[in-house]
Structures are given as structure tokens and as C-alpha cells.
Short mmCIF file of C-alpha atoms in Angstrom, two decimals:
data_model
loop_
_atom_site.label_atom_id
_atom_site.label_comp_id
_atom_site.label_asym_id
_atom_site.label_seq_id
_atom_site.Cartn_x
_atom_site.Cartn_y
_atom_site.Cartn_z
CA MET R 275 94.38 136.08 109.13
CA HIS R 276 97.69 134.29 109.36
CA PRO R 277 100.11 135.82 106.85
CA ALA R 278 101.62 132.57 105.57
CA PRO R 279 104.89 133.33 103.73
CA SER R 280 104.04 130.83 100.98
CA VAL R 281 100.76 132.60 100.21
CA ILE R 282 102.34 136.06 100.30
CA ILE R 283 105.12 134.95 97.96
CA PHE R 284 102.59 133.23 95.70
CA THR R 285 100.20 136.16 95.36
CA VAL R 286 102.91 138.80 94.88
CA LEU R 287 105.19 136.89 92.50
CA SER R 288 102.60 135.13 90.39
CA GLY R 289 100.59 138.36 90.26
CA ILE R 290 103.54 140.25 88.81
CA GLY R 291 104.43 137.30 86.56
CA PHE R 292 100.95 137.19 85.03
CA GLY R 293 100.98 140.99 84.79
CA LEU R 294 104.20 140.84 82.77
CA LEU R 295 102.81 138.03 80.59
CA GLY R 296 99.74 140.17 79.95
CA PHE R 297 101.85 143.11 78.79
CA LEU R 298 103.95 140.80 76.59
CA GLY R 299 100.73 139.45 75.08
CA LEU R 300 99.67 142.97 74.13
CA GLY R 301 103.05 143.64 72.52
CA PHE R 302 104.68 145.68 75.30
CA PRO R 303 107.56 145.60 74.66
CA SER R 304 107.49 144.42 71.06
CA VAL R 305 110.41 142.01 71.15
CA THR R 306 111.47 138.86 69.32
CA GLY R 307 114.26 136.30 69.47
CA TRP R 308 116.53 136.07 72.48
CA VAL R 309 115.28 139.32 74.03
CA ALA R 310 111.76 137.93 73.91
CA PHE R 311 113.09 134.70 75.42
CA ALA R 312 114.53 136.61 78.39
CA PHE R 313 111.27 138.49 79.01
CA PHE R 314 109.18 135.32 78.79
CA ALA R 315 111.60 133.41 80.99
CA ILE R 316 111.29 136.03 83.73
CA ALA R 317 107.49 136.05 83.42
CA TYR R 318 107.26 132.25 83.61
CA LEU R 319 109.70 132.02 86.52
CA LEU R 320 107.58 134.48 88.50
CA ALA R 321 104.19 133.07 87.54
CA VAL R 322 105.06 129.39 87.87
CA GLY R 323 107.37 129.92 90.85
CA GLY R 324 104.54 131.70 92.64
CA LEU R 325 102.09 128.93 91.84
CA LEU R 326 104.54 126.32 93.13
CA ALA R 327 105.07 128.34 96.32
CA SER R 328 101.31 128.23 96.88
CA THR R 329 101.39 124.44 97.05
CA LEU R 330 103.78 124.65 100.02
CA HIS R 331 100.98 125.58 102.39
CA LEU R 332 98.86 122.58 101.42
CA GLY R 333 98.43 119.74 103.89
CA ASN R 334 98.50 117.17 101.07
CA PRO R 335 100.13 118.75 97.99
CA GLN R 336 100.38 115.37 96.23
CA ARG R 337 96.64 115.61 95.51
CA ALA R 338 96.87 119.15 94.09
CA LEU R 339 95.62 118.04 90.66
CA ARG R 340 92.21 117.40 92.20
CA ALA R 341 91.87 121.16 92.58
CA PHE R 342 90.97 121.39 88.90
CA THR R 343 87.68 119.55 89.34
CA GLN R 344 85.36 122.05 91.02
CA TRP R 345 85.50 125.05 88.67
CA ARG R 346 81.70 125.34 88.76
CA THR R 347 81.68 126.70 92.31
CA SER R 348 85.24 127.25 93.50
CA TRP R 349 87.33 130.31 92.66
CA LEU R 350 90.44 128.41 93.71
CA SER R 351 89.67 125.80 91.09
CA ARG R 352 88.90 128.46 88.47
CA GLU R 353 92.20 130.14 89.25
CA GLY R 354 93.97 126.88 88.45
CA TRP R 355 92.23 126.58 85.08
CA PHE R 356 92.80 130.20 84.08
CA ALA R 357 96.45 129.97 85.12
CA VAL R 358 97.11 126.83 83.10
CA ALA R 359 95.22 128.19 80.08
CA ALA R 360 97.11 131.50 80.24
CA LEU R 361 100.48 129.76 80.59
CA LEU R 362 99.77 127.40 77.66
CA ILE R 363 98.45 130.09 75.28
CA MET R 364 101.28 132.44 76.15
CA ALA R 365 103.79 129.63 75.61
CA VAL R 366 102.56 129.23 72.04
CA TYR R 367 102.54 133.01 71.53
CA GLY R 368 105.99 133.35 73.12
CA GLY R 369 107.29 130.42 71.05
CA GLY R 370 106.21 132.28 67.90
CA LEU R 371 108.10 135.40 69.00
CA VAL R 372 111.26 133.64 70.14
CA PHE R 373 111.74 130.98 67.48
CA PHE R 374 109.84 132.24 64.42
CA GLU R 375 109.94 136.02 64.93
CA THR R 376 106.18 136.02 64.36
CA SER R 377 103.60 137.69 66.51
CA ILE R 378 100.23 135.93 66.46
CA ILE R 379 98.40 139.03 67.66
CA ALA R 380 95.03 137.40 68.37
CA LEU R 381 96.71 134.73 70.50
CA GLY R 382 98.57 137.43 72.45
CA TRP R 383 95.30 139.21 73.21
CA ILE R 384 93.60 136.00 74.31
CA GLY R 385 96.61 135.18 76.50
CA ALA R 386 96.56 138.67 78.04
CA ALA R 387 92.83 138.33 78.80
CA LEU R 388 93.49 134.95 80.45
CA CYS R 389 96.25 136.52 82.55
CA VAL R 390 93.80 139.16 83.78
CA ALA R 391 91.22 136.43 84.43
CA THR R 392 93.80 134.49 86.48
CA ILE R 393 94.55 137.51 88.64
CA TYR R 394 90.83 138.20 89.05
CA ALA R 395 90.23 134.59 90.13
CA THR R 396 93.06 134.87 92.68
CA SER R 397 91.52 138.04 94.07
CA MET R 398 88.10 136.37 94.31
CA ILE R 399 89.52 133.59 96.51
CA TYR R 400 89.77 136.33 99.13
CA GLY R 401 87.04 138.66 97.91
CA GLN R 402 84.34 135.98 98.11
CA LEU R 403 84.80 135.39 101.85
CA LYS R 404 81.95 137.02 103.76
CA THR R 405 83.68 135.88 106.93
CA VAL R 406 86.47 138.41 106.37
CA PRO R 407 84.67 141.73 105.86
CA ARG R 408 87.87 143.60 104.99
CA TRP R 409 88.33 141.36 101.94
CA ASN R 410 84.70 140.83 100.99
CA HIS R 411 84.47 143.79 98.60
CA TRP R 412 85.07 144.45 94.90
CA THR R 413 88.03 146.68 95.74
CA THR R 414 89.99 143.52 96.63
CA SER R 415 89.93 142.58 92.94
CA LEU R 416 90.86 146.14 91.97
CA LEU R 417 93.81 145.97 94.37
CA PHE R 418 95.10 142.64 93.06
CA LEU R 419 94.72 143.74 89.43
CA GLY R 420 96.46 147.00 90.31
CA TYR R 421 99.49 145.24 91.77
CA SER R 422 99.70 142.83 88.85
CA LEU R 423 99.42 145.43 86.14
CA THR R 424 101.80 147.84 87.86
CA GLY R 425 104.40 145.13 88.39
CA GLY R 426 103.91 143.90 84.84
CA ALA R 427 104.27 147.41 83.40
CA LEU R 428 107.46 148.00 85.40
CA LEU R 429 109.05 144.69 84.40
CA SER R 430 108.08 145.10 80.74
CA GLY R 431 109.71 148.53 80.74
CA THR R 432 106.49 150.24 79.70
CA THR R 433 107.57 153.28 81.67
CA THR R 434 104.84 155.80 80.87
CA ILE R 435 102.00 153.40 81.70
CA ALA R 436 103.93 152.21 84.75
CA THR R 437 104.20 155.76 86.06
CA TYR R 438 100.44 156.29 85.85
CA LEU R 439 99.77 152.86 87.32
CA LEU R 440 102.12 153.51 90.27
CA ALA R 441 100.18 156.64 91.14
CA ALA R 442 96.81 154.94 90.65
CA LEU R 443 97.87 151.93 92.74
CA GLY R 444 98.93 154.18 95.60
CA ILE R 445 95.49 155.79 95.59
CA VAL R 446 93.69 152.43 95.33
CA GLN R 447 95.73 151.02 98.22
CA PHE R 448 95.00 154.07 100.38
CA VAL R 449 91.27 153.89 99.63
CA TYR R 450 91.32 150.12 100.28
CA TRP R 451 92.75 150.66 103.75
CA THR R 452 90.40 153.54 104.56
CA LEU R 453 87.25 151.68 103.48
CA GLY R 454 88.41 148.38 104.96
CA ASP R 455 89.04 149.80 108.42
CA LYS R 456 85.32 150.43 108.95
CA ARG R 457 83.77 147.46 107.21
CA PHE R 458 83.78 144.91 110.05
CA VAL R 459 81.80 147.28 112.29
CA ASP R 460 79.56 148.41 109.43
CA ARG R 461 78.54 144.83 108.66
CA GLY R 462 77.19 144.57 112.20
CA HIS R 463 79.03 141.43 113.31
CA THR R 464 79.31 141.45 117.11
CA GLN R 465 79.66 138.95 119.92
CA GLY R 466 75.92 139.50 120.27
CA THR R 467 75.10 138.21 116.76
CA ALA R 468 77.79 135.51 116.95
CA THR R 469 76.25 134.00 120.07
CA GLY R 470 72.67 135.09 119.37
CA LEU R 471 72.59 136.42 122.93
CA GLY R 472 72.88 140.13 122.02
CA GLY R 473 69.16 140.67 122.63
CA LEU R 474 69.57 139.75 126.30
CA GLY R 475 72.33 142.20 127.13
CA ASP R 476 76.02 142.94 126.65
CA VAL R 477 77.91 139.78 125.70
CA ARG R 478 81.49 139.28 126.88
CA MET R 479 83.68 136.21 126.71
CA LEU R 480 84.22 134.88 130.20
CA GLU R 481 86.26 131.76 129.58
CA PRO R 482 87.70 130.47 126.30
CA PRO R 483 86.97 126.85 125.35
CA HIS R 484 90.62 125.85 125.68
CA THR R 485 93.57 127.10 127.69
CA GLY R 486 96.13 126.74 124.91
CA THR R 487 96.02 127.83 121.32
CA ASN R 488 94.52 125.98 118.36
CA TYR R 489 94.31 125.97 114.57
CA LEU R 490 91.50 128.54 114.54
CA LEU R 491 93.42 131.05 116.64
CA LYS R 492 96.68 130.57 114.73
CA GLU R 493 95.07 130.69 111.31
CA MET R 494 92.22 133.17 111.67
CA VAL R 495 92.73 135.23 114.80
CA TYR R 496 96.27 136.34 113.95
CA ARG R 497 96.90 139.63 115.74
CA ILE R 498 100.69 139.93 116.01
CA GLY R 499 102.04 143.00 114.30
CA ARG R 500 98.76 144.85 114.10
CA LYS R 501 100.17 147.43 116.48
CA HIS R 502 102.77 148.36 113.86
CA ALA R 503 100.19 148.42 111.08
CA GLN R 504 100.17 152.19 110.64
CA LYS R 505 103.96 152.40 110.37
CA LEU R 506 104.03 149.47 107.96
CA ARG R 507 101.32 151.08 105.84
CA VAL R 508 103.41 154.21 105.45
CA ILE R 509 106.57 152.21 104.70
CA GLY R 510 104.69 149.99 102.25
CA ILE R 511 102.99 152.73 100.27
CA LEU R 512 106.21 154.79 100.10
CA MET R 513 108.18 151.84 98.76
CA MET R 514 105.64 150.39 96.36
CA SER R 515 104.11 153.60 95.00
CA VAL R 516 105.31 157.06 96.08
CA VAL R 517 109.10 156.71 95.80
CA PRO R 518 109.08 154.67 92.54
CA PHE R 519 106.62 157.17 91.07
CA ALA R 520 108.83 160.12 92.10
CA LEU R 521 111.93 158.41 90.68
CA LEU R 522 110.28 157.71 87.33
CA VAL R 523 108.91 161.25 87.05
CA THR R 524 112.12 163.06 87.98
CA LEU R 525 114.84 160.87 86.51
CA ASP R 526 115.43 159.40 83.08
CA ALA R 527 114.51 155.76 83.31
CA GLY R 528 117.65 153.85 82.46
CA HIS R 529 118.38 150.27 83.43
CA LEU R 530 119.81 151.25 86.82
CA ILE R 531 116.88 153.44 87.85
CA GLY R 532 114.55 150.81 86.40
CA ALA R 533 116.10 148.11 88.57
CA VAL R 534 115.90 150.29 91.68
CA VAL R 535 112.26 151.10 90.97
CA VAL R 536 111.36 147.44 90.40
CA LEU R 537 113.10 146.27 93.59
CA LEU R 538 111.55 149.08 95.65
CA HIS R 539 108.10 148.32 94.31
CA LEU R 540 108.51 144.59 94.91
CA ALA R 541 109.69 145.08 98.49
CA GLY R 542 106.83 147.48 99.15
CA ALA R 543 104.37 145.02 97.62
CA PHE R 544 105.57 142.31 100.04
CA VAL R 545 104.98 144.68 102.96
CA THR R 546 101.46 145.65 101.87
CA ARG R 547 100.57 142.04 101.02
CA TRP R 548 101.72 140.98 104.48
CA LEU R 549 99.40 143.66 105.86
CA PHE R 550 96.59 142.43 103.57
CA PHE R 551 96.61 139.17 105.52
CA ALA R 552 97.74 140.27 108.98
CA GLU R 553 95.16 143.07 109.21
CA ALA R 554 92.22 140.99 107.96
CA GLU R 555 89.84 140.19 110.81
CA HIS R 556 87.83 136.94 110.63
CA VAL R 557 84.42 136.85 112.31
CA VAL R 558 85.38 133.66 114.21
CA GLY R 559 87.45 135.93 116.47
CA LEU R 560 84.16 137.07 118.00
CA TYR R 561 83.77 133.67 119.67
CA TYR R 562 87.12 134.31 121.33
CA GLY R 563 86.29 137.86 122.43
CA LYS R 564 88.54 139.36 119.75
CA MET A 173 80.49 117.83 93.99
CA THR A 174 80.81 121.15 95.75
CA SER A 175 77.53 122.43 94.36
CA LEU A 176 75.02 122.50 97.19
CA PRO A 177 71.87 120.39 96.88
CA THR A 178 68.83 122.63 96.30
CA GLU A 179 66.93 120.69 98.93
CA THR A 180 67.73 117.84 101.24
CA ALA A 181 65.21 115.09 102.03
CA LYS A 182 66.05 115.25 105.71
CA LYS A 183 67.69 118.02 107.69
CA LEU A 184 69.55 116.28 110.45
CA GLY A 185 71.05 118.50 113.10
CA LEU A 186 71.27 119.51 116.73
CA VAL A 187 69.37 121.75 119.06
CA ILE A 188 71.58 123.14 121.80
CA ASP A 189 69.85 124.42 124.90
CA LEU A 190 71.83 127.30 126.37
CA ASP A 191 69.51 127.29 129.36
CA THR A 192 70.45 123.85 130.58
CA CYS A 193 74.07 123.51 129.45
CA VAL A 194 76.22 123.48 132.56
CA GLY A 195 79.55 123.78 130.76
CA CYS A 196 80.94 120.43 131.85
CA HIS A 197 82.70 119.76 128.50
CA ALA A 198 81.56 116.12 128.54
CA CYS A 199 80.35 116.55 124.94
CA VAL A 200 83.82 117.79 123.97
CA VAL A 201 85.44 114.70 125.44
CA ALA A 202 82.84 112.29 124.07
CA CYS A 203 83.19 113.83 120.60
CA LYS A 204 86.97 113.62 120.65
CA GLY A 205 86.82 110.06 121.97
CA TRP A 206 84.41 108.76 119.35
CA ASN A 207 85.78 110.62 116.38
CA THR A 208 89.41 109.85 117.00
CA GLN A 209 88.73 106.16 116.44
CA GLY A 210 86.04 106.07 113.78
CA TYR A 211 85.42 108.18 110.71
CA GLY A 212 88.58 109.23 108.86
CA ALA A 213 91.90 110.30 110.30
CA PRO A 214 92.24 110.38 114.10
CA LEU A 215 92.00 113.75 115.86
CA SER A 216 95.64 114.38 116.64
CA ASP A 217 97.17 116.42 119.44
CA GLN A 218 100.41 118.36 119.24
CA ASP A 219 102.65 118.55 122.29
CA PRO A 220 99.82 117.09 124.44
CA TYR A 221 101.86 116.77 127.62
CA GLY A 222 104.30 119.59 126.95
CA GLU A 223 104.34 123.31 127.51
CA SER A 224 102.05 124.33 124.70
CA PRO A 225 99.45 121.66 124.00
CA SER A 226 96.99 122.01 121.12
CA GLY A 227 94.87 119.61 119.16
CA THR A 228 92.00 118.98 116.81
CA PHE A 229 88.49 119.11 118.25
CA LEU A 230 85.15 119.09 116.45
CA ASN A 231 83.18 120.50 119.33
CA ARG A 232 84.21 123.12 121.86
CA VAL A 233 82.42 124.84 124.74
CA HIS A 234 82.88 128.60 125.11
CA SER A 235 81.59 130.51 128.13
CA PHE A 236 80.09 133.98 127.88
CA GLU A 237 78.84 136.54 130.35
CA VAL A 238 75.61 138.30 129.41
CA LYS A 239 74.89 141.50 131.28
CA PRO A 240 71.34 142.79 130.87
CA ALA A 241 70.94 146.54 131.42
CA GLU A 242 68.84 146.24 134.60
CA ALA A 243 69.74 142.82 135.98
CA PRO A 244 72.71 140.89 137.31
CA ALA A 245 75.08 139.32 134.80
CA GLN A 246 74.46 135.72 133.84
CA LEU A 247 76.81 132.99 132.70
CA VAL A 248 76.02 131.17 129.46
CA HIS A 249 77.96 128.06 128.45
CA PHE A 250 78.05 127.88 124.70
CA PRO A 251 78.87 124.59 122.92
CA LYS A 252 79.83 125.10 119.29
CA SER A 253 80.26 122.57 116.50
CA CYS A 254 79.41 122.43 112.79
CA LEU A 255 75.90 123.81 112.16
CA HIS A 256 75.47 121.83 108.89
CA CYS A 257 74.30 124.98 107.11
CA ASP A 258 71.81 124.76 104.24
CA ASP A 259 73.84 127.39 102.41
CA ALA A 260 77.23 126.13 103.54
CA PRO A 261 79.96 128.51 102.32
CA CYS A 262 82.62 125.93 103.27
CA VAL A 263 81.36 123.53 100.60
CA THR A 264 81.26 125.80 97.56
CA VAL A 265 84.79 127.15 98.05
CA CYS A 266 86.35 123.66 98.07
CA PRO A 267 88.48 123.25 94.92
CA THR A 268 88.65 119.45 95.00
CA GLY A 269 85.12 118.35 95.80
CA ALA A 270 86.27 116.90 99.12
CA SER A 271 83.67 118.97 100.97
CA TYR A 272 80.08 118.12 100.26
CA LYS A 273 76.58 118.34 101.68
CA ARG A 274 74.56 115.13 101.45
CA ALA A 275 71.28 115.43 99.56
CA GLU A 276 69.67 112.65 101.59
CA ASP A 277 70.12 114.05 105.10
CA GLY A 278 71.91 117.40 104.81
CA ILE A 279 75.05 116.36 106.70
CA VAL A 280 78.15 118.30 105.63
CA LEU A 281 81.14 115.97 105.32
CA VAL A 282 84.75 115.93 104.13
CA ASN A 283 86.05 113.14 101.91
CA GLU A 284 89.52 113.06 103.40
CA ASP A 285 91.01 111.12 100.49
CA ALA A 286 90.30 114.11 98.22
CA CYS A 287 91.22 116.88 100.66
CA ILE A 288 94.43 118.73 99.75
CA GLY A 289 94.46 120.65 103.04
CA CYS A 290 94.31 124.13 101.54
CA GLY A 291 92.28 125.42 104.48
CA LEU A 292 89.98 127.61 102.39
CA CYS A 293 86.84 125.96 103.81
CA ALA A 294 87.93 126.84 107.34
CA TRP A 295 88.35 130.44 106.21
CA ALA A 296 84.87 130.42 104.68
CA CYS A 297 83.19 129.10 107.85
CA PRO A 298 82.03 131.89 110.19
CA TYR A 299 81.72 129.56 113.15
CA GLY A 300 85.18 128.04 113.44
CA ALA A 301 83.65 124.62 112.91
CA ARG A 302 86.48 123.24 110.79
CA GLU A 303 89.96 122.51 112.04
CA MET A 304 92.90 121.28 109.99
CA ASP A 305 94.46 118.22 111.54
CA GLN A 306 98.12 119.06 111.93
CA ALA A 307 99.27 115.43 111.70
CA GLU A 308 97.27 114.36 108.64
CA GLY A 309 96.98 117.70 106.81
CA VAL A 310 93.29 117.18 106.12
CA MET A 311 90.28 119.17 107.26
CA LYS A 312 88.29 117.72 110.16
CA LYS A 313 84.77 118.64 111.10
CA CYS A 314 81.68 117.35 112.89
CA THR A 315 80.15 114.43 110.96
CA LEU A 316 77.03 114.42 113.12
CA CYS A 317 78.45 111.00 114.05
CA VAL A 318 77.37 109.62 110.71
CA ASP A 319 79.01 106.37 111.79
CA ARG A 320 76.72 106.11 114.83
CA ILE A 321 73.32 107.39 113.76
CA TYR A 322 72.87 104.77 111.01
CA ASN A 323 74.93 102.06 112.70
CA GLU A 324 72.80 98.98 113.18
CA ASN A 325 75.57 97.28 115.15
CA LEU A 326 74.90 99.71 117.98
CA PRO A 327 71.97 99.43 120.37
CA GLU A 328 69.21 101.77 119.21
CA VAL A 329 69.71 104.08 122.18
CA ASP A 330 73.26 104.79 121.01
CA ARG A 331 72.27 105.75 117.47
CA GLU A 332 72.67 109.44 118.06
CA PRO A 333 75.74 111.70 118.04
CA ALA A 334 78.21 111.00 120.85
CA CYS A 335 77.83 114.53 122.23
CA VAL A 336 74.05 114.14 122.53
CA ARG A 337 74.33 110.66 124.02
CA THR A 338 76.74 111.78 126.71
CA CYS A 339 75.25 115.14 127.74
CA PRO A 340 74.32 114.77 131.43
CA SER A 341 72.04 117.81 131.51
CA GLY A 342 70.01 117.07 128.39
CA ALA A 343 71.21 120.25 126.72
CA ARG A 344 71.76 118.65 123.31
CA HIS A 345 69.04 117.19 121.10
CA PHE A 346 69.40 115.39 117.79
CA GLY A 347 66.71 115.11 115.13
CA ASP A 348 65.29 115.97 111.73
CA PHE A 349 64.39 119.62 111.23
CA ALA A 350 62.59 118.86 107.95
CA ASP A 351 59.97 116.98 109.97
CA GLU A 352 57.73 119.49 111.73
CA THR A 353 56.63 116.92 114.29
CA SER A 354 60.15 115.94 115.35
CA ASN A 355 61.44 116.64 118.85
CA VAL A 356 63.91 119.22 117.58
CA SER A 357 61.35 121.09 115.46
CA LYS A 358 58.99 121.29 118.44
CA LEU A 359 61.74 122.52 120.75
CA VAL A 360 62.70 125.26 118.29
CA ALA A 361 59.05 126.33 117.92
CA GLU A 362 58.33 126.29 121.66
CA ARG A 363 61.49 127.90 122.93
CA GLY A 364 62.30 130.34 120.13
CA GLY A 365 65.34 128.58 118.67
CA PHE A 366 67.67 130.93 116.82
CA ASP A 367 70.54 130.98 114.29
CA LEU A 368 74.11 132.08 114.92
CA MET A 369 75.27 135.07 112.86
CA PRO A 370 72.11 135.07 110.69
CA GLU A 371 73.42 138.18 108.90
CA LEU A 372 75.85 136.00 106.95
CA GLY A 373 73.04 134.07 105.25
CA THR A 374 74.46 130.59 105.90
CA LYS A 375 71.05 129.22 106.99
CA PRO A 376 72.37 126.94 109.75
CA VAL A 377 70.41 123.75 110.43
CA ASN A 378 71.51 123.56 114.08
CA LYS A 379 69.55 125.86 116.36
CA TYR A 380 70.26 127.33 119.77
CA LEU A 381 67.66 127.78 122.51
CA PRO A 382 68.00 130.98 124.54
CA PRO A 383 68.59 130.90 128.30
CA ARG A 384 65.31 131.45 130.13
CA PRO A 385 65.05 134.81 131.90
CA LYS A 386 66.26 134.62 135.49
CA ASP A 387 63.99 135.45 138.41
CA GLN A 388 64.54 139.04 139.48
CA ALA A 389 64.78 140.08 143.14
CA VAL A 390 61.85 142.43 143.83
CA GLU A 391 62.56 145.38 146.12
CA GLU A 392 60.08 144.58 148.95
CA PHE A 393 60.51 140.85 149.18
CA ASP A 394 60.08 140.42 152.95
CA ILE A 395 56.74 141.24 154.57
CA LEU A 396 58.51 141.71 157.92
CA ALA A 397 61.01 144.19 156.51
CA PRO A 398 59.00 147.31 157.45
CA LEU A 399 58.88 146.11 161.06
CA LEU A 400 62.66 145.70 161.21
CA GLU A 401 63.54 149.23 160.21
CA PRO A 402 65.59 151.20 162.77
CA VAL A 403 63.19 152.69 165.29
CA ALA A 404 65.00 155.88 166.11
CA THR A 405 67.11 157.66 163.50
CA ASP A 406 68.31 160.46 165.82
CA ALA A 407 68.89 158.89 169.20
CA GLY A 408 68.62 160.95 172.34
CA GLY A 409 69.08 160.17 176.04
CA PHE A 410 71.79 157.80 177.26
CA LEU A 411 72.24 156.05 173.88
CA GLY A 412 72.51 159.41 172.17
CA TRP A 413 75.19 160.52 174.63
CA LEU A 414 77.05 157.19 174.19
CA ASP A 415 76.92 157.53 170.40
CA LYS A 416 78.41 161.01 170.52
CA ALA A 417 80.99 160.02 173.11
CA LEU A 418 82.18 157.06 171.05
CA GLU A 419 82.44 159.16 167.92
CA ARG A 420 84.65 161.69 169.73
CA ILE A 421 87.23 159.11 170.81
#
């Protein structure tokens, strides 16, 4: 799949933003006044900035409000509702902390649950697609929730939880890659089933339908960079999990180490999210012999 | 609404005969021609006369080689357009309701005024039947020529999809699959019509007819062949001497 920068930025940033909002909703860290304002500002910048970035890849963003109408069937629509609900509830909760020094605990919990629901809905946009076997698995949701919670824990300064989450996320990411590598073949999609001609013999593409490229090839048969996938996997997992974990375990987490850990994790998350898209194989490639 | 109808009164669709398709791409051209001037936004091209042309098409013809284990390879031309699936995954993922499947005849359409161009429906389609128009930013797909098949301003003979109307080898057939007596239902029953990627559970309405098995060359096909075998395998006499002499040179 084509790794569109707008979608990578959206999923990484808004994921971390909602993760941080979730932690704030649960009272990690327990802050009020201007400190609370700073935390909430960062969370909203990430969450809302990410959502805005996602509209950049739309063909007609001026109609984006229509995306709220089909929540009965569409995970993309549900994501929109959960996101708006989470942002509104957390605004009220955050307003209480910043301006009135009051924590409406129930509201914080509801807001945190909505943040998790938002991330889950985002993950299901990809996880629901049977056409992309690598994504079409419950571990996609686990992965997205893992990135969100880890990022949120790091940004909220909840160091102990963040340390555990960094380790867990590294394992989840590794398992996700290992399981995902086999799934396309395991599902049995071949040029034979795609054309229905598999019963007659070995099917091979002889001539593509067009000499140039097209939307399908650019969007769904993206193959550039797959040859570096293994190197990028190692770089990604080192930056987003192993090194930050080692730093937090061995050093006292001050602001400087904290900042280094957050930046490392974020950079690593961009690498692995790029791979999430670039490595995903769509079944339509079978019609093009790929 | 992006909920799928539980049942459609008619099931309009195409039968594509892989046995008779000659791969001329006339259906591709006819489709582009009709649909760039009728329903919705035109089908734009990018850099059409330049170095790297590309464009929006609703129907494309792939060509495959099929190699049976014990027979010569055979060439199969493979036209592919929207299959108007009964369980269309492209419809349910649409966040705006722009994509829908009509309850009256089962045609899957895009309301372009509501399409935000997110591209999720194209991701959900296994068959590559949807292409985002790069000029308009809306999703384009086969409409089964909805503006022809019901169009009373056209002569009756033209009230079928442009691809079917133009096919010179009669490889494309249009009809109602809900009606067991229709031409398409009979063709599917007689010729063993099949689904593409049935393992994905999309329940396509369009069916493909398999290429008929080719005649195989039998080993002893000429009754005179035994009489034409070489008479002498180890030649003696003058010819034998000549053979040896020539080999020595």
C-alpha cells in the first residue's frame, strides 16, 4: 500500500495525542492549573493536528463533514464520532483541571475510554480490510493501541508504565511482523483464484492491461523500499522500543533523558508506521502478476 | 446509506466469456468513451501525450498465460470491471454514504456529490474495480451504464452497457441474474460460470465463463506416418560408405 505521508503523520501523531489524553483522563500525571494546561495543549495539538493531516489526502476535503453520517457500517465514520466525543469530553475535564482545579473523575474515565475507542476505530479502518491480509487481523488493533498507550505514557511522564509498555510494544511489533509475513500465502490468494483459472494450470501474467502506471498500481501495488524492509525493521524497533527501554531502565529519567526517549520513540514509530503501509500487500496486485 | 440491501429485486450484471474474448480492448475504449461524457465527472487522463501517461478507466483487459501440466500454454484475455458484488465491501466502508448498492437492480454506484475522495472503498475492493479520478478527486467505477440501460431516448438495441454493445466477439453478455430464465443465468449454468476470488466472500454478481479445453495433438495423428519411417537405420553398401566418409571429413 502507498505510504502516504499525511496518513502516516495522522496515525502516529493523533495516536500518541489520544494516548496522552487517555492518561490525563486517568489522572496520570495528576496536574492542575497551568501545568495541566501545557499537558492538554500538547495532547490536543497532536490529536487534532493528526486529524487535520488526515484530511490532506482527501480528494474533496470540503465535504469532510459528511463522513459523520455512516457510523452504522463504516469504521472511518465511527472514528470521527469517537474522536469528536473524546475531544469534547476531555475538553470539559481539562477545563475543570486548568481553570477550577477540580478533577471530575468520572468524566476523565469516560474520556479515557473514548480515547481508546478512537484508537481502536482507527485500527479497524485497516484491520477490517480482507483485501490486505497483513492488516486483516486483531493484532493490528493491538499494535495501534500499543503505540498510542506507549506514546501517551512517555509524554505523560508515567515512566514505570512507559518502561513496561516499551518492552511490550517491541514484542507486539516483532510478533506482528512475524505473523504478517506468512498471512498472504496462508489465506490462499493466488493468481489462480484471482482469475479463476487456477484449475486449468499455472497462471502467469502475460501482458498488463496498460503500458503506463495507474491509480491502482500507485495506491495499492506500492513496492518501492520493500528491499530495505529488514534493515528498516531493525532500525525501527531499536529506535521505538529497545533503546528507549534500555535508557529508561539504566538511567534516571530526568527531563533530558525523557526528551531523548520521546524523540527516539517518535522517530522509530514513524519508521515502523511507514513499513506498516509500504509492506502491506493488496490482493489486487495478483492481477498485475505481483 | 452504506448498509447493503438484504436482497435486490433484480441482479443486473455481466457474463464475460474468457473463451471468446480476443483481447481487442474495444470494450475498454467504448467504456471510456461513453462514461467520460455521461454519468458524473469525466474520466480524466494525466499527461496523456507525455512521457508517463495515466488515466481513469472503469474497465481494463489483462492477459494471462495458463500452462496446464500436460498441454501447451494458452493465452486468456481477461476483461475486468466492477462485479457489482452482493456483499460489496466497498460500500460498507464508505464514511459518507456516497457508495451504495441499489435495492431495485443491485447496481453499485457512487454519488459523486457526496464522495470526499478518501479512497477507502478502492482499498476494500479486491478486484481493482474502483479508480480515483485524479482531476476531480472522486471515486469512479463501472455504473453498468445505468444511463444507457434504462434510457428510452436510445434505440432498444443500444440499451445495454457500452462494453457489451461494442464487443465484436460476443464475449460480454448483460442481463438479470435473479431471473433463472435470463440469457446470463443460462450461460452460467451451461458453461460453469465462476466467481473471482470467491475466498473473500464478496459474492460477485458478474460471472466469468472458463475457456473451453483446447484440442490436444494425439501422438499417432497420421495414418501414413508408419510408412514414412526411415527404412534402414544402419546403412550398408555405397550409402553406408558415403555416410562414414562424410563424417570423417
